[in-house]
Coordinates of C-alpha atoms in Angstrom, one line a residue:
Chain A
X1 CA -6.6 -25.7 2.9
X2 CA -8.4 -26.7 5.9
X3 CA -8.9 -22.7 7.6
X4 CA -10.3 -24.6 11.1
X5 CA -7.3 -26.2 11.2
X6 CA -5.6 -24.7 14.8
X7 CA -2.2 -25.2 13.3
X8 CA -2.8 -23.5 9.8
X9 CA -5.1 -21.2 11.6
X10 CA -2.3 -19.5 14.1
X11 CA 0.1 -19.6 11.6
X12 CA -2.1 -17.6 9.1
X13 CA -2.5 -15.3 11.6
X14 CA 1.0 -14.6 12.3
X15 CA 1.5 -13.9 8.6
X16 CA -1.2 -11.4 8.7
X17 CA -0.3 -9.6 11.6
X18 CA 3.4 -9.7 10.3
X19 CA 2.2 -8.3 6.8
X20 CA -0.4 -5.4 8.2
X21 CA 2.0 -4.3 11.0
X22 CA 5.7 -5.1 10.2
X23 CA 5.4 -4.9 6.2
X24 CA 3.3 -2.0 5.8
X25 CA 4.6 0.1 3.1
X26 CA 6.8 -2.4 2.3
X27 CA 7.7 -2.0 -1.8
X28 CA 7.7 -6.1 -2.1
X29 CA 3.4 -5.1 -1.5
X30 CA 3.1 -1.8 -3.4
X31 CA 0.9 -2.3 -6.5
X32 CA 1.9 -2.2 -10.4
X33 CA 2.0 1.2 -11.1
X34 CA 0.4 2.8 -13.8
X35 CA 2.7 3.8 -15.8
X36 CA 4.7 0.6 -15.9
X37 CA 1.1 -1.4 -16.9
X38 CA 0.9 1.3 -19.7
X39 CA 4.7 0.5 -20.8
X40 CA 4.0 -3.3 -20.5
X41 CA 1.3 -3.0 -22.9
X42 CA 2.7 -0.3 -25.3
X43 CA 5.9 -3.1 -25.3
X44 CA 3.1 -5.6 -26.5
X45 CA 1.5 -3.5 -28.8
X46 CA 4.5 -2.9 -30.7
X47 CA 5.4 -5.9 -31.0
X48 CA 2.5 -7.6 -32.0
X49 CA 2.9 -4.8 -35.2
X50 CA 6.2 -6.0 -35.8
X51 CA 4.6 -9.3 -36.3
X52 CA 1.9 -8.5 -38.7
X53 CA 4.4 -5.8 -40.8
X54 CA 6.7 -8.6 -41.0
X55 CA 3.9 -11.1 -42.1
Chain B
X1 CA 5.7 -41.2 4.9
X2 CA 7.9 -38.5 4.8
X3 CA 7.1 -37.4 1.4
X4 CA 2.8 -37.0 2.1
X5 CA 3.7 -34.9 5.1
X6 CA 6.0 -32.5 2.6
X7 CA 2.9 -32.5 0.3
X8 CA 0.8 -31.9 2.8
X9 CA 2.9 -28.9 4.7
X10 CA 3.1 -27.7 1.1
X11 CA -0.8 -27.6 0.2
X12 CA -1.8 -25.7 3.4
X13 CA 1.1 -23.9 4.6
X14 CA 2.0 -22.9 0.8
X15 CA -1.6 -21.3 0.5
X16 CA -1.2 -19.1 3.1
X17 CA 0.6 -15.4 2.2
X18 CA 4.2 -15.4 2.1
X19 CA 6.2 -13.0 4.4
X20 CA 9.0 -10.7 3.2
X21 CA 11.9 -13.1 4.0
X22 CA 10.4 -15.8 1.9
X23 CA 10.5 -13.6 -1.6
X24 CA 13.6 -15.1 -2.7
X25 CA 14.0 -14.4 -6.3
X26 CA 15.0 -10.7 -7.5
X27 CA 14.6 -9.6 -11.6
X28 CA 17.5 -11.7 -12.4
X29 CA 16.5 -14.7 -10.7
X30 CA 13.0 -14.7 -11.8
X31 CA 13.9 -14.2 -15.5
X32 CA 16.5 -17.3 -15.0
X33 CA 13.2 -19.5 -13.9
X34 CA 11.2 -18.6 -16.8
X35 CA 14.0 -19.0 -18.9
X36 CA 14.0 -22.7 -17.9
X37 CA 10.3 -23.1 -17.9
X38 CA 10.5 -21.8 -21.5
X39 CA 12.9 -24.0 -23.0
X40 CA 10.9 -27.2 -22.9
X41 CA 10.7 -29.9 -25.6
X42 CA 7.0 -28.9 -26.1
X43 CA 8.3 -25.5 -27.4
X44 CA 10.0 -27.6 -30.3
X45 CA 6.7 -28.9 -30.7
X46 CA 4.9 -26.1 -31.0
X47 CA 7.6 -24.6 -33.9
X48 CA 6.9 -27.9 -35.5
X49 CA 3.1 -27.6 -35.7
X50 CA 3.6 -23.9 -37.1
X51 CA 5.6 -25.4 -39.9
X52 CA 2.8 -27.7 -40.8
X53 CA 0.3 -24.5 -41.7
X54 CA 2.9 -21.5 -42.8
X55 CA 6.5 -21.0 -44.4
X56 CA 9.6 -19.4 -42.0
X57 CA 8.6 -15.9 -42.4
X58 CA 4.9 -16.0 -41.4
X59 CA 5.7 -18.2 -38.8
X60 CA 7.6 -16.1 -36.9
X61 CA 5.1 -13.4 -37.7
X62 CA 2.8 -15.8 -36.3
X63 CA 5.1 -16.5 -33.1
X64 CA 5.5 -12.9 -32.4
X65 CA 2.1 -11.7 -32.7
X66 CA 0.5 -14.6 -30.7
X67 CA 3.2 -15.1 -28.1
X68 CA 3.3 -11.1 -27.9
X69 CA -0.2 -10.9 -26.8
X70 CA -1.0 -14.0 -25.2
X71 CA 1.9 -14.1 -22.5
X72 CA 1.0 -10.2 -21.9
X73 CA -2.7 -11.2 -21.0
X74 CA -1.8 -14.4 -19.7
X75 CA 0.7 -12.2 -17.3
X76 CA -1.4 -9.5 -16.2
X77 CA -3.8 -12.3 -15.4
X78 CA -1.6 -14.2 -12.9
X79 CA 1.6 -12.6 -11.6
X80 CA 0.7 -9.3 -10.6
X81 CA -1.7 -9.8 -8.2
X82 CA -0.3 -13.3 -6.5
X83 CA 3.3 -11.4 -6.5
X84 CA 1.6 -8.2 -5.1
X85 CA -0.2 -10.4 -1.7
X86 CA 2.4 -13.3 -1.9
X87 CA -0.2 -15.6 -2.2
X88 CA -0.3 -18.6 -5.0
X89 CA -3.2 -17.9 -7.5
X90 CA -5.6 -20.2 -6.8
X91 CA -6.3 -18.4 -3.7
X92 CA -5.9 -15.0 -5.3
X93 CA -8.9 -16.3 -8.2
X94 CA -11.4 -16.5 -5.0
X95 CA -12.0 -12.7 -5.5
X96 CA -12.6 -13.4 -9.3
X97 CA -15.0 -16.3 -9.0
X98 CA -15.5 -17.6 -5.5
X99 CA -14.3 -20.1 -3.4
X100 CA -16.8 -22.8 -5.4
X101 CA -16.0 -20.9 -8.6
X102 CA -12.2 -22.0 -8.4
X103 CA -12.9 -25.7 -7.8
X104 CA -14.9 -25.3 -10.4
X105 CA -12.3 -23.9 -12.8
X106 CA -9.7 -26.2 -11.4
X107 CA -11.6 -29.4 -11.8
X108 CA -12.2 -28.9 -15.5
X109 CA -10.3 -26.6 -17.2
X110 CA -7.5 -26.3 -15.3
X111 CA -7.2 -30.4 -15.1
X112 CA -8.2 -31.0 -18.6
X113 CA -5.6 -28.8 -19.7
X114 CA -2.6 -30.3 -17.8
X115 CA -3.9 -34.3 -18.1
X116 CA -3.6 -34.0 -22.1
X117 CA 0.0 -31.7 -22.1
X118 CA 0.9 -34.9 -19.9
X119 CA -0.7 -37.4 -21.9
X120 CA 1.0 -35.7 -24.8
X121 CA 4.6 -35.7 -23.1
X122 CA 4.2 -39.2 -22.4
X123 CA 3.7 -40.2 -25.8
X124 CA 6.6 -37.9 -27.2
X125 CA 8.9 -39.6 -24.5
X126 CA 7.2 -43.0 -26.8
X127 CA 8.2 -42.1 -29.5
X128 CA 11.8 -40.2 -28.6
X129 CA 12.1 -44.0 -26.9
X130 CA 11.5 -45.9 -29.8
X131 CA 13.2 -43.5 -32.2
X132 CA 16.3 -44.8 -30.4
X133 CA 15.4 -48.2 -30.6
X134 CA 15.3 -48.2 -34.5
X135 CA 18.8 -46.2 -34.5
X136 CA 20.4 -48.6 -31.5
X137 CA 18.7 -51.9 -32.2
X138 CA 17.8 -51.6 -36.0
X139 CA 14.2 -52.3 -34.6
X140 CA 11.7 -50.6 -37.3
X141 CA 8.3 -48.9 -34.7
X142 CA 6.2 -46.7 -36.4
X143 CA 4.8 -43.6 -34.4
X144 CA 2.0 -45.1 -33.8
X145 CA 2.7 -48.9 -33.0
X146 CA 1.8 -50.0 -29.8
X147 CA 5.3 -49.9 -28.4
X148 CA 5.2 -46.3 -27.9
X149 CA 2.2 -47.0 -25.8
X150 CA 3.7 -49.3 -24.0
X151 CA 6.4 -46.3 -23.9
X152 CA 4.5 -43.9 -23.2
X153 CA 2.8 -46.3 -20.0
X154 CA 6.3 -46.3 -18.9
X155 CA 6.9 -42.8 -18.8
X156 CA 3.8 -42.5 -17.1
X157 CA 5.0 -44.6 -14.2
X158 CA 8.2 -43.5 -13.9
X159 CA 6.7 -39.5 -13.2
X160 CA 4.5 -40.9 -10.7
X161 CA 7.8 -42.6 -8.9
X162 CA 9.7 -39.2 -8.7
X163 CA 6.5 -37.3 -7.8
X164 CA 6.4 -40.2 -4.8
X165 CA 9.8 -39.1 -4.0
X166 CA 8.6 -35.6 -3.9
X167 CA 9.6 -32.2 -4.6
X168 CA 13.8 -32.8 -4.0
X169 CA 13.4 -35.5 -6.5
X170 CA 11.8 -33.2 -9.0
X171 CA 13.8 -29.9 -8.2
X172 CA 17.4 -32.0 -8.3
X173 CA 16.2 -33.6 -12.0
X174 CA 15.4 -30.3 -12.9
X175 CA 18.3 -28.7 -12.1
X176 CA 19.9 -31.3 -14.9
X177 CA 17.1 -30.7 -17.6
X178 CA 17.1 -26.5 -17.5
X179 CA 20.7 -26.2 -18.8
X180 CA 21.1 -29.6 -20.6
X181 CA 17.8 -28.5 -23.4
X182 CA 19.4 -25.1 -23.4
X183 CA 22.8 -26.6 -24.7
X184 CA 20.6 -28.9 -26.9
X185 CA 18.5 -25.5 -28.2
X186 CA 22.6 -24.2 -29.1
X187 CA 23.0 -26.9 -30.4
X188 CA 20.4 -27.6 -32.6
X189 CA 20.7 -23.9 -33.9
X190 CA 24.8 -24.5 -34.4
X191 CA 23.6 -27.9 -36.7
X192 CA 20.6 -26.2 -38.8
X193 CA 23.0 -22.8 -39.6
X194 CA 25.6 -25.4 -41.1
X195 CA 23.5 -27.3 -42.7
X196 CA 20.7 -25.2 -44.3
X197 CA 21.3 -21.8 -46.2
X198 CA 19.1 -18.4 -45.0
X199 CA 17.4 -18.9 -48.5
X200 CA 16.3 -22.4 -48.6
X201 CA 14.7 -21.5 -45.2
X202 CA 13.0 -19.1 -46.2
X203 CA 11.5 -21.1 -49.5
X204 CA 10.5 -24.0 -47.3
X205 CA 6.7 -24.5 -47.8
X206 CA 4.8 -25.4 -44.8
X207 CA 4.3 -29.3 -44.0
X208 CA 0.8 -29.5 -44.4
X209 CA -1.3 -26.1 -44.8
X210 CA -5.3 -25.6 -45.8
X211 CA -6.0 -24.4 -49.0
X212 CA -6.4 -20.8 -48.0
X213 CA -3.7 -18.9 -46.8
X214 CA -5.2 -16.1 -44.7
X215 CA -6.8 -19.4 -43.1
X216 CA -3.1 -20.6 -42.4
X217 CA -2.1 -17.6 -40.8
X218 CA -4.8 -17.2 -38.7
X219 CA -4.5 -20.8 -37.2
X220 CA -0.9 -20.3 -36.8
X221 CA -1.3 -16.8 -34.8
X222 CA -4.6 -18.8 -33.0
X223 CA -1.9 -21.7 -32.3
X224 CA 0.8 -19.5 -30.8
X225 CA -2.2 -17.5 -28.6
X226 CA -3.0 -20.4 -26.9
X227 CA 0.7 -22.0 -26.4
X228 CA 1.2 -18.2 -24.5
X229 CA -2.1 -18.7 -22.5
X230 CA -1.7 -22.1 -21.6
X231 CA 1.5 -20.7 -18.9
X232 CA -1.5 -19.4 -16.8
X233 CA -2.1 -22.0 -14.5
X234 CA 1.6 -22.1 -13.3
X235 CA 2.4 -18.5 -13.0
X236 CA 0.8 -17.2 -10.2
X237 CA 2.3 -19.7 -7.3
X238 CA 6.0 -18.9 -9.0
X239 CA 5.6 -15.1 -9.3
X240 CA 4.6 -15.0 -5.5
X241 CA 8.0 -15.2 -4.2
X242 CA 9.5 -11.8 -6.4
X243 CA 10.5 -9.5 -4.2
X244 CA 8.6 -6.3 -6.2
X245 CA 5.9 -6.1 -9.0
X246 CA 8.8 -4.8 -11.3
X247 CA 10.6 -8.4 -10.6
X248 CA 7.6 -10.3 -11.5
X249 CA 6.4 -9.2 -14.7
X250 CA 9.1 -8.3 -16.8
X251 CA 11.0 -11.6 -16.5
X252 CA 8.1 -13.1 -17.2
X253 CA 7.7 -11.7 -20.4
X254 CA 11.4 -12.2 -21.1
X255 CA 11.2 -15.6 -20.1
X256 CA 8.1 -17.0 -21.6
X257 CA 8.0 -14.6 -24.6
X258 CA 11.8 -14.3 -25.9
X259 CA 13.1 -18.0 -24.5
X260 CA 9.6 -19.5 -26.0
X261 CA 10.6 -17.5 -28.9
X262 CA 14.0 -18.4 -29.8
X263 CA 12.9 -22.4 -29.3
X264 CA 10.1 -22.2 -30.9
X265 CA 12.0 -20.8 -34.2
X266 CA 14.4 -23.5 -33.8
X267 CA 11.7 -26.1 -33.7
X268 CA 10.1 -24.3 -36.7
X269 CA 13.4 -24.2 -38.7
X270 CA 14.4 -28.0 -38.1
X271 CA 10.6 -29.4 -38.8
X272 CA 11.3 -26.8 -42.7
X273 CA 14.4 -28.0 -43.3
X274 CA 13.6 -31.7 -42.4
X275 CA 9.5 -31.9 -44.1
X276 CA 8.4 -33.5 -40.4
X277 CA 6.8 -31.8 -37.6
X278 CA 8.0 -34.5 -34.9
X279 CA 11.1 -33.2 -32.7
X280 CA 11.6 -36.9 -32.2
X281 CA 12.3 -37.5 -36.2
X282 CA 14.8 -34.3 -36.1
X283 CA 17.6 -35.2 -33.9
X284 CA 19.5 -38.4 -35.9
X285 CA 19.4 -36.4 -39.3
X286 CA 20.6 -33.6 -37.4
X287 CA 23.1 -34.8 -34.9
X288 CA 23.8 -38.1 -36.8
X289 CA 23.6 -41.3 -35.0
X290 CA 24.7 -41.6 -32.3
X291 CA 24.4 -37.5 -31.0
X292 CA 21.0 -38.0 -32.3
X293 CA 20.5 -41.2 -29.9
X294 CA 21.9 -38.7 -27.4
X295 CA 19.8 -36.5 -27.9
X296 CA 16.7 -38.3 -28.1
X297 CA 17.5 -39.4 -24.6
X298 CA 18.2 -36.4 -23.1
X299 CA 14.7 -35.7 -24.7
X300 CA 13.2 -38.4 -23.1
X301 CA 14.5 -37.6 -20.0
X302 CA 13.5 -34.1 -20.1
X303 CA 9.8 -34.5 -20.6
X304 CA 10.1 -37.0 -17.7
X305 CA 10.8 -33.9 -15.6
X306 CA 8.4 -31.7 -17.2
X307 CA 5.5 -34.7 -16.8
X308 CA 6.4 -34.7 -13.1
X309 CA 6.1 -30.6 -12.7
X310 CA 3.0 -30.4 -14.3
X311 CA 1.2 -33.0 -12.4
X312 CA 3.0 -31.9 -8.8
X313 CA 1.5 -28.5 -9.4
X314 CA -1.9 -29.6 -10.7
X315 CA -2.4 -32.1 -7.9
X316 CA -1.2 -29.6 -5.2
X317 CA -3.9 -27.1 -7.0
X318 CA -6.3 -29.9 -6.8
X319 CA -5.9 -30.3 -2.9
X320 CA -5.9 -26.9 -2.2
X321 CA -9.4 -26.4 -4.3
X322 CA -10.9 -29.9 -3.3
X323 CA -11.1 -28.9 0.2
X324 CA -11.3 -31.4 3.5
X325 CA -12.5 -34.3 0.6
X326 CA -9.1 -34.5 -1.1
X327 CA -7.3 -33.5 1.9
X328 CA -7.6 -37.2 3.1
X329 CA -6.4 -38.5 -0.5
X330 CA -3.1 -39.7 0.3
X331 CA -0.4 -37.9 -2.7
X332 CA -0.1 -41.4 -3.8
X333 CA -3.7 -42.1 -5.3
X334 CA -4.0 -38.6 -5.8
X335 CA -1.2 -38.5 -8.6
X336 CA -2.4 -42.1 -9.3
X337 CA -5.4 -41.1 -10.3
X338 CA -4.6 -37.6 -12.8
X339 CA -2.4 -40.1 -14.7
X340 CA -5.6 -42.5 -15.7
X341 CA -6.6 -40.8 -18.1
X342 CA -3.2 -39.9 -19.9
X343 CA -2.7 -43.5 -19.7
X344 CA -5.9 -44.4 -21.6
X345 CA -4.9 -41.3 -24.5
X346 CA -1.5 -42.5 -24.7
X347 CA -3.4 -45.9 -26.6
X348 CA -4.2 -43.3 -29.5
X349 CA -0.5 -41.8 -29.5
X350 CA -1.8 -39.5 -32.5
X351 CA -4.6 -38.8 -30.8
X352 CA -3.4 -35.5 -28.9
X353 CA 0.4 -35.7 -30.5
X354 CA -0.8 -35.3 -33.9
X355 CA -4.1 -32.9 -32.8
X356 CA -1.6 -30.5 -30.8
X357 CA -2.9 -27.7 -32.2
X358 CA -6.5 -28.9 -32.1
X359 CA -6.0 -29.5 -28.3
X360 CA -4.2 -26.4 -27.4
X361 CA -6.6 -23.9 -29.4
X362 CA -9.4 -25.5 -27.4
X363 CA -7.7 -24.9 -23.8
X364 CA -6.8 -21.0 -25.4
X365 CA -10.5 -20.6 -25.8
X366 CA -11.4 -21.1 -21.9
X367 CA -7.9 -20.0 -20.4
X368 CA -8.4 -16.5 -22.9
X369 CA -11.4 -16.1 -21.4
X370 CA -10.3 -16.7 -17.7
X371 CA -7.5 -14.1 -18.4
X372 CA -10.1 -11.7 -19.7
X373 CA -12.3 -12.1 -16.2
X374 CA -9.3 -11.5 -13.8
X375 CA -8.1 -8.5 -15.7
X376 CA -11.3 -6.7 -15.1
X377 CA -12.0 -7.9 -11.8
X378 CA -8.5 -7.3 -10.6
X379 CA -7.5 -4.2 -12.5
X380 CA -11.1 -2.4 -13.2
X381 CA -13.3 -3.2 -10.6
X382 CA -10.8 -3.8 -7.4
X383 CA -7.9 -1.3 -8.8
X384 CA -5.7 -4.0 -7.5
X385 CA -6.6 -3.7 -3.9
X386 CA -7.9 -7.3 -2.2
X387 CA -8.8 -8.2 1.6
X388 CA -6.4 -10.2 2.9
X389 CA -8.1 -11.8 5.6
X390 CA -11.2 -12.3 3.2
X391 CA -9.4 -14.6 1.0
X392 CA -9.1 -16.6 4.1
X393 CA -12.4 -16.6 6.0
X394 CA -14.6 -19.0 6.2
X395 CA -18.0 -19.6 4.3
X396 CA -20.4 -16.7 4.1
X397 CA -18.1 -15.0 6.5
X398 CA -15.9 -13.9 3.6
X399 CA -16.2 -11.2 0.8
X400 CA -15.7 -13.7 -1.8
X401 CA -18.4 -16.4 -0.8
X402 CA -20.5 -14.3 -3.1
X403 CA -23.7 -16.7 -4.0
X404 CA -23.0 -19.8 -2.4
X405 CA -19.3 -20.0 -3.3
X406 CA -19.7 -18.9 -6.3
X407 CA -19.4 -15.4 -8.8
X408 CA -21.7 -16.0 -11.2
X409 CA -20.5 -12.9 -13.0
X410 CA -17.0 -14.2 -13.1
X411 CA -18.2 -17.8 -14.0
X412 CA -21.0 -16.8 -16.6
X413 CA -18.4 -14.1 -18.3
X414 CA -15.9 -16.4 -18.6
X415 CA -18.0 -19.1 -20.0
X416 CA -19.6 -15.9 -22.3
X417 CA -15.9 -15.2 -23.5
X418 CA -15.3 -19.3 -23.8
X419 CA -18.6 -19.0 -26.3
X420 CA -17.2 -16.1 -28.5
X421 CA -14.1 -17.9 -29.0
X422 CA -15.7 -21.5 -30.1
X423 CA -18.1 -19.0 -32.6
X424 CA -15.3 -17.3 -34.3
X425 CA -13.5 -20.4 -34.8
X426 CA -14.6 -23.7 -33.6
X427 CA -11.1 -26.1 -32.8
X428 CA -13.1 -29.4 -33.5
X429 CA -14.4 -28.2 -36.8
X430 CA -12.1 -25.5 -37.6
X431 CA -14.9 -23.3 -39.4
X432 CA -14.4 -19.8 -38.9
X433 CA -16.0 -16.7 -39.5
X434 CA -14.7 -14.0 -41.7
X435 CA -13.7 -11.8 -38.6
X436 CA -11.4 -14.7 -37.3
X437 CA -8.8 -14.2 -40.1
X438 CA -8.1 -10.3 -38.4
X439 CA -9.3 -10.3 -35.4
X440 CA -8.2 -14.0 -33.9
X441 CA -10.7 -15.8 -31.7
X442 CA -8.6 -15.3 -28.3
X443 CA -8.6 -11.9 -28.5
X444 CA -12.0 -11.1 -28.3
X445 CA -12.8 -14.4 -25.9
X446 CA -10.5 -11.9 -24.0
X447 CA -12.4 -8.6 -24.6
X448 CA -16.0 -10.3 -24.3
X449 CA -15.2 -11.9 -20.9
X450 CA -13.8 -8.8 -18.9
X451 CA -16.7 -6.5 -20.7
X452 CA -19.5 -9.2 -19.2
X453 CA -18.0 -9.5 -16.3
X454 CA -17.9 -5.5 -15.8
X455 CA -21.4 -5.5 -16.7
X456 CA -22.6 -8.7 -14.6
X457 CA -20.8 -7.3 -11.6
X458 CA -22.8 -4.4 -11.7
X459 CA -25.8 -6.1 -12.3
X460 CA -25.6 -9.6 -9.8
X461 CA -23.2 -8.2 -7.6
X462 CA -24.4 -4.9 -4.9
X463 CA -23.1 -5.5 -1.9
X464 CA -21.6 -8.6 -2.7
X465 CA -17.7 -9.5 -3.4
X466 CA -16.1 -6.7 -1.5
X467 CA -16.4 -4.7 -4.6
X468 CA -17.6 -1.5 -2.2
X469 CA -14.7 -1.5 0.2
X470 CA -11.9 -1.0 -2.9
X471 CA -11.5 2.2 -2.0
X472 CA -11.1 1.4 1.5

């Protein structure tokens, strides 16, 4: 992507102004929270022991 | 004309963040895409392959275990933060590796990876081809004969013709292929349960296993690793438009782990009860004739569309990474050009078809390690917090220009993790150490890259890579 590029240049900035003023806070932005990354990877955990008790 | 200018609007304007309006796909939606990404004919192939090493029981062990893991890593490693900023993942790796890090990555592993998945769905469209010709016509091609080449060159041509029509070509064929292979998965399951009892499936031997049968096991859980990673360099640019971190990751998981799944057994279970590892022998002793000439069509057909994905998305990567040099490329010679070199591995159709799981361990050993890189720089060192504007500023003026372009933690770590991997098991020779049959080889690729890079980044990065302003 050519950043020097007037066109893509203006319209990257309206997408950053739009996401810092009018998406603040916005839940689409909010990070992975910790305890659903912990339940992601306890979901993984057992079932990669499912696999080796059934092998 | 039309076309290159959608490309084009596509390759610039789609790098650039998406805005709240343009996250279109909610859980259920999402988890319907990966659904149909999942249910491809490569997932029959992959079954098949695990057939060839290990019996019913340990394959779906096998399955489990390396789809379990791999899809998890592969996930964490390319939704979360692309769905979190709305922007596609080749952008998002800039914090990971730099700007000249990521054309690195892209121009070798990443178009390594998808030229020989393409060169291998153009031969299987070869062979589903011909296997129709010796029902239809009575014609007697072997796999390897030099029709299927011929095949396979045609296959080759008629991708590049849709991906000249563009993205409404692709999306409208797709639209066919998505349900049509789910009703073909159905079906395939309805014929196998009717024809083969629980108990000869589970006394099947394997195809073709090695002489030691930890060794199997291992290679089939190493297999089914890499099959998950190898989703990674898709991900990212579909998970961007979820509307929450919640709608990203979990249907990916369901998608690519339980859809994967339940085709993959059915591959496994066909290539058992039939002794041959080729979808494109299954379908006539399956379906008989002429549902099996149907099928083997529809098979045909499908990998057409899957062909045509992969290079539309590797070639738009390619743009975005190649900078003002392959901006210029017109779509046409750009797409040309990816396809020379399937076209001169479709002359060898066993070449990749019949080395499937030589060619897919050897992409899990560098895409493992990628994964393991972005996890820690993502989740440990930036506690998921980017700069925005960095990702977009230009040279030395952005956080993540690092040393000329490039990360040298992130490249050397991954490149470390790449190293562990060949040295627990080497794909080209298969020898293994004893740690391998326990511990795989992706696994630790994984846990070596994101330790080096913690410890490089301390060591080659102070005041470099935005790393100070995460807490900002």
């Amino acid at each position: 992507m050519d950043v020097q590029d007037p066109a893509v240049r203006a319209e990257l900035e309206r997408r950053l102004r739009a996401l810092e003023e009018d998406e603040a806070g916005d839940p689409a932005h909010a990070p992975l929270p910790a305890a659903e990354l912990w339940l992601f990877a306890a979901v993984v955990v057992v079932l990669t022991l499912i696999g080796w008790v059934m092998a | 004309m039309a076309v290159e200018e959608d490309v084009r609007r596509e390759a610039t304007f789609g790098s650039l963040p998406v805005l709240r309006s343009e996250r279109v796909w909610n859980f259920a939606d999402f988890s319907w895409v990966n659904v149909g990404l999942a249910i491809a004919t490569w997932a029959f192939l992959v079954g098949g392959q695990t057939a060839g090493l290990v019996g019913f029981q340990k394959g779906l062990a096998a399955m489990i275990i390396g789809n379990a893991i791999a899809v998890g890593v592969m996930l964490l490693a390319s939704v979360v933060s692309s769905q979190r900023y709305g922007v596609e993942q080749y952008t998002v790796l800039r914090t990971a590796f730099g700007f000249g890090g990521v054309a690195l990555l892209v121009f070798t592993v990443v178009l390594f990876t998808e030229m020989g998945w393409s060169a291998l769905l153009s031969v299987m469209f070869g062979r589903a081809a011909t296997q129709v010709s010796n029902q239809v016509l009575g014609t007697a091609i072997g796999p390897d004969a030099l029709p299927v080449t011929l095949l396979a060159l045609v296959a080759i041509v008629a991708a590049w013709l849709i991906l000249v029509k563009g993205p409404l070509a692709m999306r409208m064929f797709n639209r066919i292929v998505a349900p049509g292979l789910a009703v073909l998965t159905v079906g395939m399951i309805v014929l196998l349960l009717t024809r083969t009892s629980w108990s000869e499936l589970m006394a099947a031997p394997p195809l073709a296993p090695f002489p030691d049968e930890r060794l199997n096991f291992a290679l089939a859980v190493e297999f089914n690793l890499g099959v998950g990673f190898s989703w990674w360099p898709v991900m990212g640019s579909l998970a961007r438009l979820t509307d929450r971190p919640r709608s990203a990751l979990w249907p990916g998981y369901i998608g690519l782990f339980g859809a994967t799944l339940v085709a993959q057994v059915v591959g496994m279970a066909a290539a058992l009860t039939l002794g041959d590892s080729d979808p494109t022998v299954w379908m006539v002793p399956l379906g008989g004739e002429w549902l099996g000439v149907l099928a083997l069509i529809f098979i045909a057909f499908a990998n057409l569309t899957s062909l045509s994905s992969i290079v539309y998305s590797t070639c738009l990567a390619l743009r975005q990474a190649g900078g003002n040099l392959l901006a210029k490329v017109r779509w046409e010679w750009l797409t040309a050009g990816f396809f020379v070199l399937p076209a001169v591995v479709s002359f060898w159709p066993s070449l990749l078809y019949d080395g499937f799981l030589v060619f897919v361990t050897w992409s899990g050993a560098f895409l493992a390690a990628i994964c393991g890189t972005v996890i820690a720089d993502y989740f440990v060192l930036r506690r998921q917090r980017i700069d925005l504007r960095g990702l977009y500023a230009h040279g030395a003026a952005s956080p993540y220009h690092f040393t000329g372009g490039f990360n040298l933690a992130g490249v050397l770590s991954t490149a470390l993790g790449a190293i562990a991997y060949v040295w627990l098991y080497n794909p080209q020779t298969l020898a293994t150490q004893p740690a391998f049959n326990v511990l795989t080889a992706s696994v630790p690729a994984v846990v070596v890259a994101a330790l080096t890079h913690l410890l490089l980044t301390r060591l080659l990065n102070r005041g470099r890579g935005g790393y100070d302003d995460r807490r900002a």
